[in-house]
PDB file of C-alpha atoms and ligand atoms in Angstrom:
ATOM      1  CA  MET A   1       2.619  49.753  98.084  1.00 72.00           C
ATOM      2  CA  GLY A   2       2.739  46.777  95.707  1.00 88.00           C
ATOM      3  CA  ARG A   3       5.099  46.575  92.777  1.00 91.00           C
ATOM      4  CA  ASP A   4       3.950  48.745  89.866  1.00 94.00           C
ATOM      5  CA  ILE A   5       3.955  46.635  86.712  1.00 97.00           C
ATOM      6  CA  ARG A   6       2.466  47.661  83.361  1.00 98.00           C
ATOM      7  CA  PHE A   7       1.873  46.660  79.775  1.00 98.00           C
ATOM      8  CA  TYR A   8       1.869  49.161  76.915  1.00 98.00           C
ATOM      9  CA  VAL A   9       0.937  48.489  73.305  1.00 98.00           C
ATOM     10  CA  ASP A  10       3.681  49.231  70.751  1.00 98.00           C
ATOM     11  CA  SER A  11       1.660  50.005  67.642  1.00 98.00           C
ATOM     12  CA  ALA A  12      -0.103  52.682  65.601  1.00 98.00           C
ATOM     13  CA  ASP A  13      -2.648  50.237  64.154  1.00 98.00           C
ATOM     14  CA  VAL A  14      -5.633  52.135  65.501  1.00 98.00           C
ATOM     15  CA  GLY A  15      -8.050  49.204  65.521  1.00 97.00           C
ATOM     16  CA  ALA A  16      -5.697  46.888  67.407  1.00 98.00           C
ATOM     17  CA  VAL A  17      -4.653  49.642  69.803  1.00 98.00           C
ATOM     18  CA  SER A  18      -8.238  50.691  70.537  1.00 98.00           C
ATOM     19  CA  ASP A  19      -9.237  47.121  71.453  1.00 97.00           C
ATOM     20  CA  LEU A  20      -6.567  47.069  74.153  1.00 98.00           C
ATOM     21  CA  VAL A  21      -6.950  50.637  75.384  1.00 98.00           C
ATOM     22  CA  VAL A  22     -10.751  50.625  75.593  1.00 98.00           C
ATOM     23  CA  ASP A  23     -10.708  47.323  77.500  1.00 97.00           C
ATOM     24  CA  ASN A  24      -8.123  48.850  79.850  1.00 97.00           C
ATOM     25  CA  LEU A  25      -5.647  46.010  79.249  1.00 98.00           C
ATOM     26  CA  VAL A  26      -2.716  48.366  78.715  1.00 98.00           C
ATOM     27  CA  HIS A  27      -1.534  51.484  80.499  1.00 98.00           C
ATOM     28  CA  GLY A  28      -0.818  53.358  77.289  1.00 98.00           C
ATOM     29  CA  VAL A  29       0.494  53.397  73.738  1.00 98.00           C
ATOM     30  CA  THR A  30       4.081  53.617  72.477  1.00 98.00           C
ATOM     31  CA  THR A  31       5.095  54.492  68.932  1.00 98.00           C
ATOM     32  CA  ASN A  32       8.134  55.521  66.931  1.00 98.00           C
ATOM     33  CA  PRO A  33       8.516  56.670  63.309  1.00 97.00           C
ATOM     34  CA  THR A  34       8.943  53.076  62.083  1.00 97.00           C
ATOM     35  CA  ILE A  35       5.793  51.960  63.873  1.00 98.00           C
ATOM     36  CA  LEU A  36       3.882  54.925  62.379  1.00 98.00           C
ATOM     37  CA  GLU A  37       5.164  54.032  58.900  1.00 98.00           C
ATOM     38  CA  ARG A  38       4.202  50.355  59.316  1.00 97.00           C
ATOM     39  CA  ALA A  39       0.647  51.461  60.106  1.00 98.00           C
ATOM     40  CA  GLY A  40       0.545  53.719  57.026  1.00 98.00           C
ATOM     41  CA  ARG A  41       0.903  56.849  59.164  1.00 98.00           C
ATOM     42  CA  SER A  42       3.469  59.583  59.560  1.00 97.00           C
ATOM     43  CA  VAL A  43       4.497  62.199  62.088  1.00 97.00           C
ATOM     44  CA  GLY A  44       1.773  64.449  60.627  1.00 97.00           C
ATOM     45  CA  ASP A  45      -0.794  62.074  62.140  1.00 98.00           C
ATOM     46  CA  ILE A  46       0.561  62.461  65.681  1.00 98.00           C
ATOM     47  CA  PRO A  47      -1.985  65.058  66.902  1.00 98.00           C
ATOM     48  CA  ALA A  48      -4.976  63.012  65.675  1.00 98.00           C
ATOM     49  CA  LEU A  49      -3.584  59.798  67.191  1.00 98.00           C
ATOM     50  CA  TYR A  50      -3.023  61.540  70.516  1.00 98.00           C
ATOM     51  CA  GLU A  51      -6.570  62.868  70.530  1.00 98.00           C
ATOM     52  CA  ARG A  52      -8.009  59.451  69.703  1.00 98.00           C
ATOM     53  CA  TRP A  53      -6.034  57.522  72.329  1.00 98.00           C
ATOM     54  CA  GLU A  54      -6.668  60.170  74.975  1.00 98.00           C
ATOM     55  CA  ALA A  55     -10.441  59.910  74.317  1.00 98.00           C
ATOM     56  CA  GLU A  56     -10.217  56.109  74.534  1.00 98.00           C
ATOM     57  CA  GLY A  57      -8.629  56.272  77.985  1.00 98.00           C
ATOM     58  CA  ALA A  58      -4.878  55.774  77.482  1.00 98.00           C
ATOM     59  CA  ARG A  59      -2.959  56.940  80.542  1.00 98.00           C
ATOM     60  CA  GLU A  60       0.329  57.681  78.748  1.00 98.00           C
ATOM     61  CA  ILE A  61       0.933  58.247  75.020  1.00 98.00           C
ATOM     62  CA  PHE A  62       4.473  58.074  73.639  1.00 98.00           C
ATOM     63  CA  PHE A  63       5.672  59.702  70.429  1.00 98.00           C
ATOM     64  CA  GLN A  64       9.277  59.902  69.309  1.00 98.00           C
ATOM     65  CA  THR A  65      10.968  63.145  68.395  1.00 98.00           C
ATOM     66  CA  TRP A  66      13.074  63.412  65.255  1.00 98.00           C
ATOM     67  CA  GLY A  67      15.621  65.687  63.640  1.00 97.00           C
ATOM     68  CA  ASP A  68      19.284  65.877  62.690  1.00 94.00           C
ATOM     69  CA  SER A  69      20.337  68.150  65.559  1.00 96.00           C
ATOM     70  CA  THR A  70      19.570  68.713  69.219  1.00 97.00           C
ATOM     71  CA  ASP A  71      17.662  71.884  68.321  1.00 97.00           C
ATOM     72  CA  ALA A  72      15.502  70.093  65.767  1.00 98.00           C
ATOM     73  CA  MET A  73      14.783  67.292  68.252  1.00 98.00           C
ATOM     74  CA  LEU A  74      13.813  69.857  70.884  1.00 98.00           C
ATOM     75  CA  ARG A  75      11.492  71.672  68.507  1.00 98.00           C
ATOM     76  CA  ASN A  76       9.689  68.467  67.529  1.00 98.00           C
ATOM     77  CA  ALA A  77       9.621  67.269  71.147  1.00 98.00           C
ATOM     78  CA  ASN A  78       7.939  70.487  72.220  1.00 98.00           C
ATOM     79  CA  GLY A  79       5.297  69.950  69.548  1.00 98.00           C
ATOM     80  CA  ILE A  80       4.625  66.484  70.998  1.00 98.00           C
ATOM     81  CA  LEU A  81       4.491  67.809  74.575  1.00 98.00           C
ATOM     82  CA  SER A  82       2.060  70.562  73.603  1.00 98.00           C
ATOM     83  CA  LEU A  83      -0.526  67.869  72.787  1.00 98.00           C
ATOM     84  CA  GLY A  84      -1.317  67.399  76.468  1.00 98.00           C
ATOM     85  CA  ASP A  85      -0.370  65.954  79.837  1.00 98.00           C
ATOM     86  CA  LEU A  86      -0.431  62.323  78.675  1.00 98.00           C
ATOM     87  CA  ALA A  87       2.392  62.876  76.193  1.00 98.00           C
ATOM     88  CA  VAL A  88       5.758  61.234  76.830  1.00 98.00           C
ATOM     89  CA  VAL A  89       8.593  62.111  74.442  1.00 98.00           C
ATOM     90  CA  LYS A  90      10.836  59.353  73.184  1.00 98.00           C
ATOM     91  CA  VAL A  91      14.366  60.359  72.259  1.00 98.00           C
ATOM     92  CA  PRO A  92      16.920  58.035  70.650  1.00 98.00           C
ATOM     93  CA  ALA A  93      20.042  57.185  72.677  1.00 98.00           C
ATOM     94  CA  THR A  94      22.470  59.253  70.591  1.00 97.00           C
ATOM     95  CA  ARG A  95      24.809  62.107  71.547  1.00 97.00           C
ATOM     96  CA  SER A  96      22.330  64.760  70.392  1.00 97.00           C
ATOM     97  CA  GLY A  97      19.439  62.710  71.764  1.00 98.00           C
ATOM     98  CA  PHE A  98      20.963  62.768  75.252  1.00 98.00           C
ATOM     99  CA  ALA A  99      21.456  66.550  74.990  1.00 98.00           C
ATOM    100  CA  ALA A 100      17.830  67.013  73.934  1.00 98.00           C
ATOM    101  CA  ALA A 101      16.633  64.682  76.695  1.00 98.00           C
ATOM    102  CA  SER A 102      18.578  66.611  79.318  1.00 98.00           C
ATOM    103  CA  ALA A 103      17.031  69.916  78.213  1.00 98.00           C
ATOM    104  CA  LEU A 104      13.545  68.389  78.168  1.00 98.00           C
ATOM    105  CA  VAL A 105      13.934  66.910  81.664  1.00 98.00           C
ATOM    106  CA  SER A 106      15.034  70.289  83.013  1.00 98.00           C
ATOM    107  CA  GLU A 107      11.798  71.749  81.611  1.00 97.00           C
ATOM    108  CA  GLY A 108       9.822  69.097  83.524  1.00 97.00           C
ATOM    109  CA  ALA A 109       8.947  66.828  80.570  1.00 98.00           C
ATOM    110  CA  SER A 110       8.385  63.097  80.860  1.00 98.00           C
ATOM    111  CA  VAL A 111      11.079  61.538  78.643  1.00 98.00           C
ATOM    112  CA  LEU A 112      11.976  58.040  77.481  1.00 98.00           C
ATOM    113  CA  ILE A 113      15.397  57.268  75.999  1.00 98.00           C
ATOM    114  CA  THR A 114      14.862  54.613  73.359  1.00 98.00           C
ATOM    115  CA  ALA A 115      17.056  52.094  71.516  1.00 98.00           C
ATOM    116  CA  VAL A 116      19.273  51.609  74.564  1.00 98.00           C
ATOM    117  CA  TYR A 117      21.921  48.986  73.823  1.00 98.00           C
ATOM    118  CA  SER A 118      24.455  49.306  76.660  1.00 97.00           C
ATOM    119  CA  GLN A 119      24.652  49.549  80.414  1.00 98.00           C
ATOM    120  CA  ALA A 120      26.611  52.793  80.079  1.00 98.00           C
ATOM    121  CA  GLN A 121      23.738  54.320  78.082  1.00 98.00           C
ATOM    122  CA  ALA A 122      21.292  53.152  80.754  1.00 98.00           C
ATOM    123  CA  LEU A 123      23.426  54.821  83.398  1.00 98.00           C
ATOM    124  CA  THR A 124      23.731  58.020  81.333  1.00 98.00           C
ATOM    125  CA  ALA A 125      19.938  58.168  81.009  1.00 98.00           C
ATOM    126  CA  ALA A 126      19.602  57.858  84.793  1.00 98.00           C
ATOM    127  CA  THR A 127      22.136  60.644  85.409  1.00 98.00           C
ATOM    128  CA  ILE A 128      20.020  62.897  83.194  1.00 98.00           C
ATOM    129  CA  GLY A 129      16.907  61.942  85.137  1.00 98.00           C
ATOM    130  CA  VAL A 130      14.691  60.651  82.331  1.00 98.00           C
ATOM    131  CA  ARG A 131      11.568  58.746  83.391  1.00 98.00           C
ATOM    132  CA  TYR A 132      12.167  55.617  81.273  1.00 98.00           C
ATOM    133  CA  ILE A 133      14.713  53.772  79.163  1.00 98.00           C
ATOM    134  CA  ALA A 134      13.712  51.328  76.428  1.00 98.00           C
ATOM    135  CA  PRO A 135      16.262  48.576  75.764  1.00 98.00           C
ATOM    136  CA  TYR A 136      15.430  46.308  72.821  1.00 98.00           C
ATOM    137  CA  LEU A 137      15.443  42.666  73.870  1.00 98.00           C
ATOM    138  CA  GLY A 138      14.777  41.043  70.486  1.00 98.00           C
ATOM    139  CA  ARG A 139      17.303  43.197  68.683  1.00 98.00           C
ATOM    140  CA  LEU A 140      19.985  42.560  71.318  1.00 98.00           C
ATOM    141  CA  ARG A 141      19.399  38.863  70.748  1.00 98.00           C
ATOM    142  CA  ASP A 142      19.417  39.336  66.945  1.00 98.00           C
ATOM    143  CA  ALA A 143      22.909  40.812  67.425  1.00 98.00           C
ATOM    144  CA  GLY A 144      24.002  37.603  69.203  1.00 98.00           C
ATOM    145  CA  ARG A 145      23.951  39.132  72.681  1.00 98.00           C
ATOM    146  CA  ASP A 146      22.370  37.776  75.862  1.00 98.00           C
ATOM    147  CA  GLY A 147      19.544  40.316  75.931  1.00 98.00           C
ATOM    148  CA  VAL A 148      17.913  39.151  79.145  1.00 98.00           C
ATOM    149  CA  ALA A 149      21.230  39.248  81.050  1.00 98.00           C
ATOM    150  CA  GLU A 150      22.112  42.666  79.640  1.00 98.00           C
ATOM    151  CA  ILE A 151      18.724  44.157  80.449  1.00 98.00           C
ATOM    152  CA  ALA A 152      18.850  42.575  83.927  1.00 98.00           C
ATOM    153  CA  ALA A 153      22.189  44.354  84.451  1.00 98.00           C
ATOM    154  CA  MET A 154      20.648  47.679  83.306  1.00 98.00           C
ATOM    155  CA  GLN A 155      17.729  47.129  85.681  1.00 98.00           C
ATOM    156  CA  ALA A 156      20.106  46.502  88.612  1.00 98.00           C
ATOM    157  CA  LEU A 157      22.193  49.565  87.716  1.00 98.00           C
ATOM    158  CA  ILE A 158      19.334  52.080  87.643  1.00 98.00           C
ATOM    159  CA  GLU A 159      17.024  50.537  90.253  1.00 97.00           C
ATOM    160  CA  GLY A 160      15.889  53.205  92.719  1.00 96.00           C
ATOM    161  CA  THR A 161      17.162  56.149  90.651  1.00 98.00           C
ATOM    162  CA  GLY A 162      13.745  57.287  89.413  1.00 97.00           C
ATOM    163  CA  THR A 163      14.510  56.041  85.891  1.00 98.00           C
ATOM    164  CA  ASP A 164      12.728  52.787  85.054  1.00 98.00           C
ATOM    165  CA  VAL A 165      13.152  50.151  82.368  1.00 98.00           C
ATOM    166  CA  LEU A 166      10.300  49.984  79.843  1.00 98.00           C
ATOM    167  CA  ALA A 167      11.438  47.007  77.785  1.00 98.00           C
ATOM    168  CA  ALA A 168      10.736  46.890  74.037  1.00 98.00           C
ATOM    169  CA  SER A 169      11.314  44.587  71.068  1.00 98.00           C
ATOM    170  CA  LEU A 170       9.550  41.798  72.970  1.00 98.00           C
ATOM    171  CA  ARG A 171       8.500  39.012  70.655  1.00 98.00           C
ATOM    172  CA  SER A 172       6.792  36.442  72.855  1.00 98.00           C
ATOM    173  CA  PRO A 173       5.188  36.080  76.281  1.00 98.00           C
ATOM    174  CA  SER A 174       8.333  34.301  77.489  1.00 98.00           C
ATOM    175  CA  ASP A 175      10.368  37.451  76.704  1.00 98.00           C
ATOM    176  CA  VAL A 176       8.043  39.437  78.960  1.00 98.00           C
ATOM    177  CA  VAL A 177       8.180  36.852  81.740  1.00 98.00           C
ATOM    178  CA  ALA A 178      11.981  36.507  81.587  1.00 98.00           C
ATOM    179  CA  LEU A 179      12.382  40.254  82.081  1.00 98.00           C
ATOM    180  CA  ALA A 180       9.722  40.439  84.817  1.00 98.00           C
ATOM    181  CA  GLU A 181      11.672  37.723  86.649  1.00 98.00           C
ATOM    182  CA  VAL A 182      14.733  39.985  86.803  1.00 98.00           C
ATOM    183  CA  GLY A 183      12.690  42.937  88.103  1.00 97.00           C
ATOM    184  CA  VAL A 184      11.830  44.870  84.938  1.00 98.00           C
ATOM    185  CA  PRO A 185       8.545  46.671  85.671  1.00 98.00           C
ATOM    186  CA  PHE A 186       7.253  47.976  82.332  1.00 98.00           C
ATOM    187  CA  PHE A 187       6.783  46.283  78.963  1.00 98.00           C
ATOM    188  CA  THR A 188       5.721  47.390  75.514  1.00 98.00           C
ATOM    189  CA  ALA A 189       4.852  44.898  72.807  1.00 98.00           C
ATOM    190  CA  ALA A 190       2.930  44.474  69.573  1.00 98.00           C
ATOM    191  CA  PRO A 191      -0.782  43.624  69.869  1.00 98.00           C
ATOM    192  CA  SER A 192      -0.092  40.025  68.762  1.00 98.00           C
ATOM    193  CA  VAL A 193       2.447  39.492  71.556  1.00 98.00           C
ATOM    194  CA  LEU A 194       0.093  40.972  74.145  1.00 98.00           C
ATOM    195  CA  ALA A 195      -2.753  38.798  72.855  1.00 97.00           C
ATOM    196  CA  ALA A 196      -0.519  35.751  73.325  1.00 97.00           C
ATOM    197  CA  CYS A 197       0.084  36.841  76.940  1.00 97.00           C
ATOM    198  CA  PHE A 198      -3.623  36.781  77.697  1.00 96.00           C
ATOM    199  CA  VAL A 199      -4.606  33.305  76.534  1.00 94.00           C
ATOM    200  CA  SER A 200      -3.824  29.618  76.870  1.00 94.00           C
ATOM    201  CA  ASP A 201      -5.629  26.649  75.334  1.00 95.00           C
ATOM    202  CA  ALA A 202      -6.208  25.164  78.790  1.00 97.00           C
ATOM    203  CA  SER A 203      -7.941  28.356  79.979  1.00 97.00           C
ATOM    204  CA  GLU A 204     -10.107  28.412  76.839  1.00 96.00           C
ATOM    205  CA  ASN A 205     -11.088  24.782  77.482  1.00 97.00           C
ATOM    206  CA  ALA A 206     -11.874  25.513  81.132  1.00 98.00           C
ATOM    207  CA  ALA A 207     -14.012  28.504  80.131  1.00 97.00           C
ATOM    208  CA  ALA A 208     -15.880  26.336  77.597  1.00 97.00           C
ATOM    209  CA  GLU A 209     -16.570  23.745  80.329  1.00 97.00           C
ATOM    210  CA  PHE A 210     -17.937  26.439  82.642  1.00 97.00           C
ATOM    211  CA  GLU A 211     -20.276  27.660  79.907  1.00 97.00           C
ATOM    212  CA  ALA A 212     -21.390  24.109  79.148  1.00 97.00           C
ATOM    213  CA  ALA A 213     -22.233  23.558  82.840  1.00 97.00           C
ATOM    214  CA  VAL A 214     -24.359  26.711  82.822  1.00 97.00           C
ATOM    215  CA  GLU A 215     -26.164  25.537  79.661  1.00 96.00           C
ATOM    216  CA  ARG A 216     -26.886  22.100  81.176  1.00 96.00           C
ATOM    217  CA  GLY A 217     -28.482  23.728  84.203  1.00 92.00           C
ATOM    218  CA  VAL A 218     -30.997  25.893  82.344  1.00 82.00           C
TER     219      VAL A 218
HETATM  220  O1  LIG B 301       9.701  49.548  70.097  1.00 86.15           O
HETATM  221  C1  LIG B 301      10.668  48.647  69.620  1.00 86.15           C
HETATM  222  C2  LIG B 301      10.212  47.969  68.383  1.00 86.15           C
HETATM  223  O2  LIG B 301       9.843  48.911  67.421  1.00 86.15           O
HETATM  224  C3  LIG B 301      11.251  47.057  67.851  1.00 86.15           C
HETATM  225  O3  LIG B 301      10.708  45.814  67.829  1.00 86.15           O
HETATM  226  O4  LIG B 301      10.545  43.452  67.216  1.00 86.15           O
HETATM  227  O5  LIG B 301      11.023  45.214  65.460  1.00 86.15           O
HETATM  228  O6  LIG B 301      12.747  44.589  67.137  1.00 86.15           O
HETATM  229  P1  LIG B 301      11.277  44.707  66.832  1.00 86.15           P
END
């Protein structure tokens, strides 16, 4: 089997997300409370967003749990999971987040540990058996760290464990490419970053020439 490689859209802007999901250019949609807030939404909108993206053909839909204790995180996670089989629960990489993630995995849930900033956290996530980890490339770099090298090290550490890297905080096509080059399989990015992955001026010019040739022939 070939290497499984996927794009996800990291947004709750329903128009921008729908364009990508309906055209089948992304595997699914990822969100977190900040992304919901930026789109003028809140956790109360989660069921309606799930329903919309499921109807549009998303294959996985990620919402992040919240709460100030493991119990609260588990309660909110179970609400997310009850939406349907496409739901993946995101859990922050904190002490109580890891405890919640472990309980969710033992119940058979698909879980992503998000805001992963160290190799030890990546390893911890793999010992728990979560499906994905989301390290933040742009934010690692903002903190003065070599994000690509650190995420490459996480990728090497967990390769073959059943836990995969789904890289986030990607700010340009070259971020995506740099991580793909070190074996990262899954990527989530804002609609603008994905749009920049799809196009180049040279391709647009070539397409215009093809169209012009067709026009000349009719
Ligand atoms: O999913 C991660 C994203 O919300 C963070 O991206 O670019 O704000 O660091 P950014």
